[in-house]
Short mmCIF file of C-alpha atoms in Angstrom, two decimals:
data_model
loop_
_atom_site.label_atom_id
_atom_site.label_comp_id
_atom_site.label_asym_id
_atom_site.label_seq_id
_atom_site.Cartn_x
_atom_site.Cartn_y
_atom_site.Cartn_z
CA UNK J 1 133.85 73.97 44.72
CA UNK J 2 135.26 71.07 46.84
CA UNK J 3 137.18 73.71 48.28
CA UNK J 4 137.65 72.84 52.70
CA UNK J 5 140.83 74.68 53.33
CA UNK J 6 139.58 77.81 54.66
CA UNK J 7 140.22 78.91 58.29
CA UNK J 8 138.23 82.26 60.38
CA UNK J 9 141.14 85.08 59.29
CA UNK J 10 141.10 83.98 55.26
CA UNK J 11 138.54 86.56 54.11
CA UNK J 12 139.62 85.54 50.24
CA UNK J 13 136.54 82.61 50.17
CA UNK J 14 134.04 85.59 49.63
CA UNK J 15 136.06 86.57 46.06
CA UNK J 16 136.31 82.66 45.83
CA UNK J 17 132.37 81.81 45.95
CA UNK J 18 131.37 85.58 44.20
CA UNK J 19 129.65 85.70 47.42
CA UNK J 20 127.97 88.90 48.44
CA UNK J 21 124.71 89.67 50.60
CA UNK J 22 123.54 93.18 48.68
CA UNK J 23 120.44 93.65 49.92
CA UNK J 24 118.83 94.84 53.55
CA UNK J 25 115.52 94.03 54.46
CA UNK J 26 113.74 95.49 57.33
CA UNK J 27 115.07 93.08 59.28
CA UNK J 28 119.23 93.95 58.56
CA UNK J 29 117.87 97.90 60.59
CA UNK J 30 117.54 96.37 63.61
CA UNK J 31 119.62 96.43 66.54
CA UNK J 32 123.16 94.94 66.40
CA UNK J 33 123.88 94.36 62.63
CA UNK J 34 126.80 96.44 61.58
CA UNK J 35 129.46 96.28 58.44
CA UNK J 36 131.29 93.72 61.27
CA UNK J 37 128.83 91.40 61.52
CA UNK J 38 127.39 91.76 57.36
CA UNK J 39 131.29 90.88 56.73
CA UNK J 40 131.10 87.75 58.78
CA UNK J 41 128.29 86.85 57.79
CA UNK J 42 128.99 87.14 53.94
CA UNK J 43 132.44 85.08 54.51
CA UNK J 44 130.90 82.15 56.52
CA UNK J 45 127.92 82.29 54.08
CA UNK J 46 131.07 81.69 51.50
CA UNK J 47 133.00 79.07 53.16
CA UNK J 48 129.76 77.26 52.72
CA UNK J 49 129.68 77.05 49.38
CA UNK J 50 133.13 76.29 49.25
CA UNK J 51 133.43 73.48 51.47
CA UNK J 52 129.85 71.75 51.93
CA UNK J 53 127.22 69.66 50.26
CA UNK J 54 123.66 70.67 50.04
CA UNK J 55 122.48 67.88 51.65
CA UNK J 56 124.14 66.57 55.34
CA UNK J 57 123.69 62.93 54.61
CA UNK J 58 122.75 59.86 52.25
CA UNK J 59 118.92 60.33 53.39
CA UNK J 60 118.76 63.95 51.13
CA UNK J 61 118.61 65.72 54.84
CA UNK J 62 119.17 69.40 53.70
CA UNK J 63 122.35 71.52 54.77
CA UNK J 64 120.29 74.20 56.87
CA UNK J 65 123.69 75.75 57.63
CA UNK J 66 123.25 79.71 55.41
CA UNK J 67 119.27 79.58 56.53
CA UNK J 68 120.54 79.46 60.41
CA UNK J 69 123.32 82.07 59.71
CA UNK J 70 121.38 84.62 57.66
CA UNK J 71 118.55 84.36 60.37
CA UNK J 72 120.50 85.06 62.93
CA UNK J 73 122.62 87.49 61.20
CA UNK J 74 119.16 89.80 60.38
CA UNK J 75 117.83 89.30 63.87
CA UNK J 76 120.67 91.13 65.33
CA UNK J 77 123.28 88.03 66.43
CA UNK J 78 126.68 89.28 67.24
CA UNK J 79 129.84 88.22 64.92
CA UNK J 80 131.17 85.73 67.45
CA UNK J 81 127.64 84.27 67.43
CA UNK J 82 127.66 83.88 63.29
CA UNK J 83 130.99 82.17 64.03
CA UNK J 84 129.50 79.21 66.50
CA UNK J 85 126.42 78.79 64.02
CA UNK J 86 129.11 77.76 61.50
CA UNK J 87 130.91 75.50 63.77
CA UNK J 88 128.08 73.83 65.14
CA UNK J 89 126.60 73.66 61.51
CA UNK J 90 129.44 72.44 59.92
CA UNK J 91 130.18 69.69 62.27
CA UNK J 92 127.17 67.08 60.84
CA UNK J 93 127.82 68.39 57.13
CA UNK J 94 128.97 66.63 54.52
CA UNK J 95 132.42 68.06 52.55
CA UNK J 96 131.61 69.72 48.81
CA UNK J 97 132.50 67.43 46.31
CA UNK J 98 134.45 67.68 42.74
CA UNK J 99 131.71 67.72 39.29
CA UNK J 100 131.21 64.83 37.60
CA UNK J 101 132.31 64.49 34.10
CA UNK J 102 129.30 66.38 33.04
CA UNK J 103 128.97 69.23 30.98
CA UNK J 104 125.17 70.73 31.77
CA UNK J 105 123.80 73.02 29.26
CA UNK J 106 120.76 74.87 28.52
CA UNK J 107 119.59 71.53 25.85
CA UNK J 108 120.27 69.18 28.43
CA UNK J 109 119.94 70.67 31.58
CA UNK J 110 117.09 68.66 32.95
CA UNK J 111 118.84 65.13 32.38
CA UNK J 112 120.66 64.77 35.31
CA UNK J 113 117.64 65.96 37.70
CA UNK J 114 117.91 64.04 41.33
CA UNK J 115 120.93 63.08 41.04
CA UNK J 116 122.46 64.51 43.49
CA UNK J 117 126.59 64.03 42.48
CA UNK J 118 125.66 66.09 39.84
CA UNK J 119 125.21 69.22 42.51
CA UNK J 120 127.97 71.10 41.36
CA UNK J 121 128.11 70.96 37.88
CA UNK J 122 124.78 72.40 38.34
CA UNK J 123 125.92 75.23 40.37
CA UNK J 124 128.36 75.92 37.71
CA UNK J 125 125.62 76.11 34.74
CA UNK J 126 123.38 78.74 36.99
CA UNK J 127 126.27 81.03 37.72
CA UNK J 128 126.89 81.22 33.93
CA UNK J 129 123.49 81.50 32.93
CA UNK J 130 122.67 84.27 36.01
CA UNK J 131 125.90 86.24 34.84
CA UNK J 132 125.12 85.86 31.41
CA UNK J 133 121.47 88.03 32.00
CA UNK J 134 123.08 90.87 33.85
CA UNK J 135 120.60 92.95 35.85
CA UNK J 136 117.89 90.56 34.50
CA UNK J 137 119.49 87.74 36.69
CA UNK J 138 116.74 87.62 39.46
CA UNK J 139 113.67 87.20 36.39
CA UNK J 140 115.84 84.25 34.42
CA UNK J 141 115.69 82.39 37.95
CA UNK J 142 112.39 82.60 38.80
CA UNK J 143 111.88 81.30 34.79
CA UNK J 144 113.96 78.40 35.57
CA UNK J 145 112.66 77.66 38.58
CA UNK J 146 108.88 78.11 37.30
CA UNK J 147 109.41 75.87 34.35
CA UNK J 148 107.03 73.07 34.36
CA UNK J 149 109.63 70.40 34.59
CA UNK J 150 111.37 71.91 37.48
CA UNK J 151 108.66 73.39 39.76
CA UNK J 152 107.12 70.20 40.77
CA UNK J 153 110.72 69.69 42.16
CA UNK J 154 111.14 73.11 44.13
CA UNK J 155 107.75 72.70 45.75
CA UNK J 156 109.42 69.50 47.17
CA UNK J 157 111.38 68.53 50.36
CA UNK J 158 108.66 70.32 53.03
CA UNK J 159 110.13 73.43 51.03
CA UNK J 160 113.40 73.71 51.40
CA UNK J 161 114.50 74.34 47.79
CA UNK J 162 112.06 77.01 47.92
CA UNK J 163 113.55 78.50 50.86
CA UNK J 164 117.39 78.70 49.69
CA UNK J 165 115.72 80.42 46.79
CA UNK J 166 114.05 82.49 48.93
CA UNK J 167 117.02 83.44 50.98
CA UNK J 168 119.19 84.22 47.87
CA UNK J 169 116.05 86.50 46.22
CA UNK J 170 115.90 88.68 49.98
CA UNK J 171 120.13 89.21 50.19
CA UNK J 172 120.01 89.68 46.84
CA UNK J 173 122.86 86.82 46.63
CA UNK J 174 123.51 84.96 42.45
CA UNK J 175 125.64 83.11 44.40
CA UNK J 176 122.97 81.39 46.83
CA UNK J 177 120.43 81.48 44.01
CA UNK J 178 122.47 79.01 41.72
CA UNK J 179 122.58 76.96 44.77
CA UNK J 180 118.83 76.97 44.96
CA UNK J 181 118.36 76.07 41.38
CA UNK J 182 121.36 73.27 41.42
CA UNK J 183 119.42 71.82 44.82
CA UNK J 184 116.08 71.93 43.52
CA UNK J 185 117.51 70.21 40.05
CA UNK J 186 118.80 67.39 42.27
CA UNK J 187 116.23 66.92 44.43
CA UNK J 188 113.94 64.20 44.69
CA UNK J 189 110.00 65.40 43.93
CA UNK J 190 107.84 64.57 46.63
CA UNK J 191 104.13 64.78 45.14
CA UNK J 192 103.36 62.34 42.14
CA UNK J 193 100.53 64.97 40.24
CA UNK J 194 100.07 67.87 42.03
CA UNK J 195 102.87 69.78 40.54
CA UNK J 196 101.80 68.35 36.76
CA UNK J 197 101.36 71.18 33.85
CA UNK J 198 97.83 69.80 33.89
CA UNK J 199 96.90 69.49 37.47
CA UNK J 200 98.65 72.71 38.91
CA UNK J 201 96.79 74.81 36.02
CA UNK J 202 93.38 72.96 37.28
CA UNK J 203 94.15 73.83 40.50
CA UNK J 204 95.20 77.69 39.81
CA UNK J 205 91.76 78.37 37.48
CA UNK J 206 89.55 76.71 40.47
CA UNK J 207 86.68 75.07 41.24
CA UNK J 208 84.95 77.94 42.98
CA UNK J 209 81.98 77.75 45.02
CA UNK J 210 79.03 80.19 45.45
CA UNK J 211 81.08 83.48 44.84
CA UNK J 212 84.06 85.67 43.05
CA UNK J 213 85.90 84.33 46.17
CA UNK J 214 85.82 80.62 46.99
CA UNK J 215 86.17 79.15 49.91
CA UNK J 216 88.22 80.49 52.97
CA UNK J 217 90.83 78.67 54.19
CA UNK J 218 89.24 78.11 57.32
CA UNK J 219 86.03 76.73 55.76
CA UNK J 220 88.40 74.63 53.63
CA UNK J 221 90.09 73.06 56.45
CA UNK J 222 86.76 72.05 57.71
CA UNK J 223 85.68 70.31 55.17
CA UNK J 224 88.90 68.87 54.97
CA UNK J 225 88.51 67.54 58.12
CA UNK J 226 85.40 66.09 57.44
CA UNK J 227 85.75 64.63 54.00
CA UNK J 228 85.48 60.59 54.12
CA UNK J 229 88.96 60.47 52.76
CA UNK J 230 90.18 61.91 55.06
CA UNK J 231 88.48 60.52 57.63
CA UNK J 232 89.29 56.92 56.45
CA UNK J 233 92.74 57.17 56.40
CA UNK J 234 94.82 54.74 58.62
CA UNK J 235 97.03 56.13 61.22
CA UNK J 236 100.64 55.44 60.98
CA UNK J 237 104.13 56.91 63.40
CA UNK J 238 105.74 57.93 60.34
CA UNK J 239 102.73 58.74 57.89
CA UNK J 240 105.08 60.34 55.10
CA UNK J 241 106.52 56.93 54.97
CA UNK J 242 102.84 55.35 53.74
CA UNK J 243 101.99 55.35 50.01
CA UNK J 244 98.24 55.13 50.64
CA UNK J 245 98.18 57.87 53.10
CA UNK J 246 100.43 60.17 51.29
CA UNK J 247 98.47 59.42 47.81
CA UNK J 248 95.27 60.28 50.14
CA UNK J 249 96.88 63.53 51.46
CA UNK J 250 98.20 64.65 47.75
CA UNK J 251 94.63 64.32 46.40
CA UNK J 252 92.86 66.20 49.23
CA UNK J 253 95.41 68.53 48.73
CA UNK J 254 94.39 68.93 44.77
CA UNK J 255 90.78 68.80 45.24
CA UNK J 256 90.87 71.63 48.10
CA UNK J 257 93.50 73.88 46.99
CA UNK J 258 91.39 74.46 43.88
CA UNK J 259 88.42 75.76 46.01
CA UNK J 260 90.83 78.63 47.46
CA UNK J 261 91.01 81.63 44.47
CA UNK J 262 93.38 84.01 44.78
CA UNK J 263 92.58 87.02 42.86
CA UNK J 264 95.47 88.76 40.41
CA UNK J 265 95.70 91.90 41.76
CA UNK J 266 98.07 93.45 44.17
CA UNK J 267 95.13 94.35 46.64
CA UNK J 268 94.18 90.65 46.14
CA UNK J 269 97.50 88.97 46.46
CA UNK J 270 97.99 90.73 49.71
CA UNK J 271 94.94 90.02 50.90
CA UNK J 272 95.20 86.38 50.53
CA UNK J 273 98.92 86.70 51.52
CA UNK J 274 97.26 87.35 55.12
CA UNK J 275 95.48 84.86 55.36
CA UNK J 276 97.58 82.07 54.38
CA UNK J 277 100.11 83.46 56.69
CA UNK J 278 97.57 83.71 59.77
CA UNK J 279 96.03 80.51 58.96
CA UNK J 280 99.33 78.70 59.01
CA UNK J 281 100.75 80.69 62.00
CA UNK J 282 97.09 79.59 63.75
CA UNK J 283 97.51 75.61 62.88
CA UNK J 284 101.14 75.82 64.07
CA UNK J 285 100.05 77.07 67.49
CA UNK J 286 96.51 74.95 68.15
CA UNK J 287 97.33 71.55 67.67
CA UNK J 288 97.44 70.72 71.05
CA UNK J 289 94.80 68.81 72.67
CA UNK J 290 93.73 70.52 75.97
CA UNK J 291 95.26 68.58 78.78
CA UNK J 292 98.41 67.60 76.95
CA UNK J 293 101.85 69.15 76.77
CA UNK J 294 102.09 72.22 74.06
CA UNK J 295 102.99 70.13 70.90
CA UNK J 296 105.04 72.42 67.93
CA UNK J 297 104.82 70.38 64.79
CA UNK J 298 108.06 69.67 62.41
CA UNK J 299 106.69 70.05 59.05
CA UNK J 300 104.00 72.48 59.77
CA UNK J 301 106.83 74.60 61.09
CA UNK J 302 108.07 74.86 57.93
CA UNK J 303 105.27 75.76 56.40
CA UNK J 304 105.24 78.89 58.54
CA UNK J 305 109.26 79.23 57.99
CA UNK J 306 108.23 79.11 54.04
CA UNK J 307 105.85 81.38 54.55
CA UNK J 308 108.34 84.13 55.28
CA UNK J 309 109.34 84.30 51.62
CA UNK J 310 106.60 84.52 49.88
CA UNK J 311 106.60 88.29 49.83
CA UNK J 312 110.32 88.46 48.19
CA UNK J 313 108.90 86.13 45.43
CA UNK J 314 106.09 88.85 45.31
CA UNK J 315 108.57 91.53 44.52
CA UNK J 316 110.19 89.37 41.36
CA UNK J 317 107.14 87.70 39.84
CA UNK J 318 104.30 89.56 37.60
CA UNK J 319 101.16 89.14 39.00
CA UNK J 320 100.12 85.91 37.16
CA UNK J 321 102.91 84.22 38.71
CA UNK J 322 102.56 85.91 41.87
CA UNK J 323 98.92 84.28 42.33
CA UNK J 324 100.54 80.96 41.16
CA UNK J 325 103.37 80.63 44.00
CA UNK J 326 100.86 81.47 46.26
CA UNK J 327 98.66 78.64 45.11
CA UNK J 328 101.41 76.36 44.89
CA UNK J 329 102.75 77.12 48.71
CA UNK J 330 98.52 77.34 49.91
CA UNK J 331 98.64 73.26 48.17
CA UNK J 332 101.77 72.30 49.97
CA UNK J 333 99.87 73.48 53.49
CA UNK J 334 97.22 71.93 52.62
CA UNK J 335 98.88 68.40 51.80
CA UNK J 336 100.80 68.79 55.21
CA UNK J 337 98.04 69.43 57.18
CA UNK J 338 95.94 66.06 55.63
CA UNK J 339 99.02 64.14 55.62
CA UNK J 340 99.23 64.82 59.57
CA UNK J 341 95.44 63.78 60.12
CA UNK J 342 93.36 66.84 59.69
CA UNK J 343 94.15 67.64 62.63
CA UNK J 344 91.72 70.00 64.65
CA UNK J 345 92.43 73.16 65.68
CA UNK J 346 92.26 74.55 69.69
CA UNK J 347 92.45 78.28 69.43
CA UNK J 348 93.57 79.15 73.14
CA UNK J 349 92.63 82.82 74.25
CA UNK J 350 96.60 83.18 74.24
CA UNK J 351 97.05 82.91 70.55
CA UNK J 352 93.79 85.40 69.06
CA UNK J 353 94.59 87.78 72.02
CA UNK J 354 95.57 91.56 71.18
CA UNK J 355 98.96 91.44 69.62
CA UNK J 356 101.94 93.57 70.69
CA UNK J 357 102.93 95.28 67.29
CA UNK J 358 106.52 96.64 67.19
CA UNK J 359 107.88 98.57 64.17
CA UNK J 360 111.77 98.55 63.41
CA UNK J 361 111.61 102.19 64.49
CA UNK J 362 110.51 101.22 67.98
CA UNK J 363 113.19 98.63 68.17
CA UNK J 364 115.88 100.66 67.15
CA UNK J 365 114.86 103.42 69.51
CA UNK J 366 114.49 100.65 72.27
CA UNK J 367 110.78 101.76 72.62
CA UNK J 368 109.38 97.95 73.47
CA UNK J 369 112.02 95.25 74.27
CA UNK J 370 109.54 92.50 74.12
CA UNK J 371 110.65 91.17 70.57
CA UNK J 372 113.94 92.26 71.25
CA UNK J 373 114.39 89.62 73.96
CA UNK J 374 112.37 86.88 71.71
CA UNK J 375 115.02 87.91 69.28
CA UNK J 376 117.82 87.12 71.41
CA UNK J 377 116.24 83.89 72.47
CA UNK J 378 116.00 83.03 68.78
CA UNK J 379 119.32 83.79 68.09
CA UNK J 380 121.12 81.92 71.07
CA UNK J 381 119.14 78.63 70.25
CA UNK J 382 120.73 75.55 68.96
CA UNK J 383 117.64 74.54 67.11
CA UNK J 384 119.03 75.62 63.38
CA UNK J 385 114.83 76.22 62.84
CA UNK J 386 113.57 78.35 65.71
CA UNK J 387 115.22 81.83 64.86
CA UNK J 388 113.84 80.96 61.26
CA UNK J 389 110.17 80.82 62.67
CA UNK J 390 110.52 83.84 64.81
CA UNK J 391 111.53 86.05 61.91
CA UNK J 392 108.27 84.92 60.04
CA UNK J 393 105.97 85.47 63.02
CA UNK J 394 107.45 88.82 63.16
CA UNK J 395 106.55 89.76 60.06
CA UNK J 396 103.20 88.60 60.65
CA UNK J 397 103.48 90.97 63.65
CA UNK J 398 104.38 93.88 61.13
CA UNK J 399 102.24 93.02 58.49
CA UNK J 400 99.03 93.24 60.93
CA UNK J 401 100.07 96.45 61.21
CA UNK J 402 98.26 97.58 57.53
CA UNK J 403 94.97 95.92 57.67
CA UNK J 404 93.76 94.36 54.44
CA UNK J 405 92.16 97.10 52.03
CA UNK J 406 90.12 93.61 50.01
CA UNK J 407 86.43 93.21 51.43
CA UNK J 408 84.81 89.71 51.65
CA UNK J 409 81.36 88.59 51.85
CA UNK J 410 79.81 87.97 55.24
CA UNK J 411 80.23 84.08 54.61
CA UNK J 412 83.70 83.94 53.54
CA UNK J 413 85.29 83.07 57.40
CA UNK J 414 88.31 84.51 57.82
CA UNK J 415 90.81 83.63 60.58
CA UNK J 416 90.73 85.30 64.23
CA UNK J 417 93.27 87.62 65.24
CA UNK J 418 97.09 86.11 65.84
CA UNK J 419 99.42 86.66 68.56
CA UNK J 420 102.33 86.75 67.02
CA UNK J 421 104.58 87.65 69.69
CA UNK J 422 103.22 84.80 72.17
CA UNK J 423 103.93 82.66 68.95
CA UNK J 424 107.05 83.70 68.55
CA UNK J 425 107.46 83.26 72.79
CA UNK J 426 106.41 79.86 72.81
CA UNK J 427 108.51 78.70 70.23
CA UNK J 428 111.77 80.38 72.42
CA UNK J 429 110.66 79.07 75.56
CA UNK J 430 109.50 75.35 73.99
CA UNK J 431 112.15 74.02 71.77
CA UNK J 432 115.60 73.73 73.85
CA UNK J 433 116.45 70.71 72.26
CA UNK J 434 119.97 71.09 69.96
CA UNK J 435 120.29 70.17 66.28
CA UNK J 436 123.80 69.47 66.99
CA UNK J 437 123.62 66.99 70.01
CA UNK J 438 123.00 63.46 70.49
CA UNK J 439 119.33 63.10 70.53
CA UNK J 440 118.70 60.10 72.70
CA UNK J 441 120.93 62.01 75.54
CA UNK J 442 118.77 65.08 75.16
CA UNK J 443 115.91 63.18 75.21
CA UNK J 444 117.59 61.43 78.58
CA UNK J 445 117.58 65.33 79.64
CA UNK J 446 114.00 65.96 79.07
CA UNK J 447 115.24 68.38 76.21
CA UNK J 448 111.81 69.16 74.44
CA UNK J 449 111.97 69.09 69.87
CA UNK J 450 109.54 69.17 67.75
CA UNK J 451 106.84 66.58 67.21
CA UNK J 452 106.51 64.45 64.20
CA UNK J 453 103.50 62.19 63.37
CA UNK J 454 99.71 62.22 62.74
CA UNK J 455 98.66 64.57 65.10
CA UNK J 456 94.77 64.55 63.81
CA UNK J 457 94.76 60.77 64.62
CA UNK J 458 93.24 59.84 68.32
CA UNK J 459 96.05 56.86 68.20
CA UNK J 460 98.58 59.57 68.55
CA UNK J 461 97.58 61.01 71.49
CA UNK J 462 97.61 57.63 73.56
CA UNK J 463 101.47 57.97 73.90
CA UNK J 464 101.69 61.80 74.22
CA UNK J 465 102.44 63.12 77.27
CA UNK J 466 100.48 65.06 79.56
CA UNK J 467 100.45 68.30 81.33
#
């Protein structure tokens, strides 16, 4: 590490960082990804480890750079294009730099936790400890990163340590999954109980209600909504900023994540997979008050990006643990959504119309170009987030595909039918604003981001703009 002397013809930083991208999702057959562009891609992804920080200022802002290039990179984006997501990425990063005088071990390992100058030294201890299990490399992270003092740390940060793990379990990458585990070790944890031994097991055995199955998340949001706690809570511009409303938030959060079961069976697991996925993919697109400008929330949108990865954790976890990071990402949502105000939900005819499904098979034999051109949208934007949305609200697209094979009862509600592809549509068209531009200026432009703030709170919508 602290390692910036690299230039675009030195092709030695991928032996450098160990660096390799192994696996290929569905998304690596599609259109436009060739050895070229999985070369670039794995030496940019290496010059990132070499020469930045995992976090692109004092404020614990997380480098977003290998999420941006590997989203891209498996929706198709052209070599040259990998190569300006790197410049324009690298430009607000912060430079890698040298250990401290540390020497982490397995005894003492948890020690140094949030402290983030201690970053690389814990890159160094997960290499050796992922190259010291051999094949078994993928199950000794996901027992490091489920031990009970770490977890409450990797569900942190609107999920981003989650989602560099996430990226390094899909390409198959040690090297990006020691990064994971170092930047979840140094974050900063952002609920005070949830995430307990104690609480998180309360919350995984459930409070059910009536039946085998709980409540639905669409009841639970409801009641959510409607809970005096809820309903009391004061409005604020920047409520993550409030102790009292994000205490209020984390215990709604405890009390109705409990209520949702998830049952430990594959049939089950999938079953509730698609719902948190359409329920999340629903509140993202319906927040919008009718008569006001279409609003796309920040941290909402990454609970959809998040989303995305749950799958991949699927395919590394037993089932017990399977049903538990599905709990654990359902709470998260959950907090987010009461931390924003409970906000309710306007279903347009848009979003629950008939979806256009598209399998990589049609796209390869250019049978429907309609998520092809979404794709290139997503891949020429400048927002480092929108090509990471569009990838999960294609795989919703896919994954409505194979309908459910678990029953419920009459009274469990599930969610209406998603549009994926107008999702994934309005996100292109809607967010033209650049991560790598002066805001104010864009702002000048009427360049339009993504919204931050209590959206469930009237107060909010006394300063947002209308149609």
């Amino acid at each position: 590490m602290a390692d910036n002397t690299h230039d675009n013809t030195d092709y030695t930083v991928t032996d450098k960082a160990k660096m390799t991208l192994d696996h290929a999702p569905a998304g690596l057959y599609l259109p436009g990804i060739d050895e070229t562009t999985h070369k670039e891609a794995v030496r940019l992804c290496a010059r990132d480890f070499l020469e930045h920080h995992v976090f692109f200022n004092d404020r614990g802002f997380h480098n977003h750079l290998n999420h941006h290039l590997l989203s891209v990179f498996s929706l198709g984006a052209p070599a040259k294009r990998l190569q300006e997501v790197f410049d324009q990425n690298k430009e607000i990063l912060l430079p890698s730099h040298s250990p401290m005088d540390v020497d982490i071990t397995t005894e003492n390992f948890t020690e140094h936790f949030s402290n983030e100058r201690c970053y690389p030294n814990y890159v160094s201890f997960f290499q050796r400890e992922l190259d010291a299990a051999g094949d078994n490399w993928k199950a000794v992270a996901c027992d490091y990163f489920f031990d009970p003092r770490v977890f409450p740390l990797g569900m942190s940060g609107i999920f981003h340590p989650f989602i560099q793990l996430g990226y390094g379990l899909e390409f198959e990458s040690k090297t990006i999954v020691a990064t994971a585990l170092a930047q979840t070790c140094v974050h900063s944890s952002t609920f005070k109980t949830m995430f307990s031994e104690h609480v998180f097991a309360d919350i995984c055995t459930g409070k059910l209600e009536d039946d085998n199955h709980g409540l639905s998340l669409m009841q639970i949001l409801d009641k959510m909504r409607q809970d005096p706690l809820s309903i009391s809570m004061e409005f604020s511009a920047v409520p993550s900023s409030k102790v009292s409303i994000t205490d209020a938030a984390e215990r709604l959060a405890i009390k109705y994540s409990s209520l949702w079961s998830v049952p430990t069976t594959k049939e089950g697991i999938s079953a509730k997979y698609h719902e948190l996925l359409s329920v999340v993919a629903l509140v993202y697109g319906s927040m919008t008050r009718p008569g006001y400008k279409l609003l796309l929330h920040f941290a909402v949108m990454h609970c959809v990006t998040s989303a995305y990865f749950l799958p991949i954790y699927f395919d590394c976890l037993p089932i017990e643990r399977q049903a538990q990071i599905l709990k654990a990402h359902c709470a998260v949502v959950l907090a987010t959504f009461a931390l924003h105000g409970s906000p309710e939900l306007y279903i347009t005819p848009e979003i629950s119309s008939k979806d256009t499904h598209c399998t990589v098979s049609d796209l390869q034999n250019n049978v429907n170009n309609q998520w092809l051109d979404v794709f290139s949208g997503a891949i020429a934007s400048n927002d480092m987030h929108v090509p990471k949305v569009v990838r999960t609200l294609w795989r919703g697209s896919l994954l409505y595909s194979f309908p459910s094979k678990l029953t419920f009862d009459n009274d469990y509600t599930l969610p209406p039918p998603v549009n994926w592809l107008y999702l994934a549509r309005i996100t292109v068209d809607t967010i033209d604003f650049s991560s790598f531009r002066d805001p104010q200026q864009q702002a000048k432009e009427g360049k339009r981001f993504w919204t931050f703030g209590m959206v469930g709170h009237d107060k909010f919508w006394d300063t947002y703009p209308k149609e």
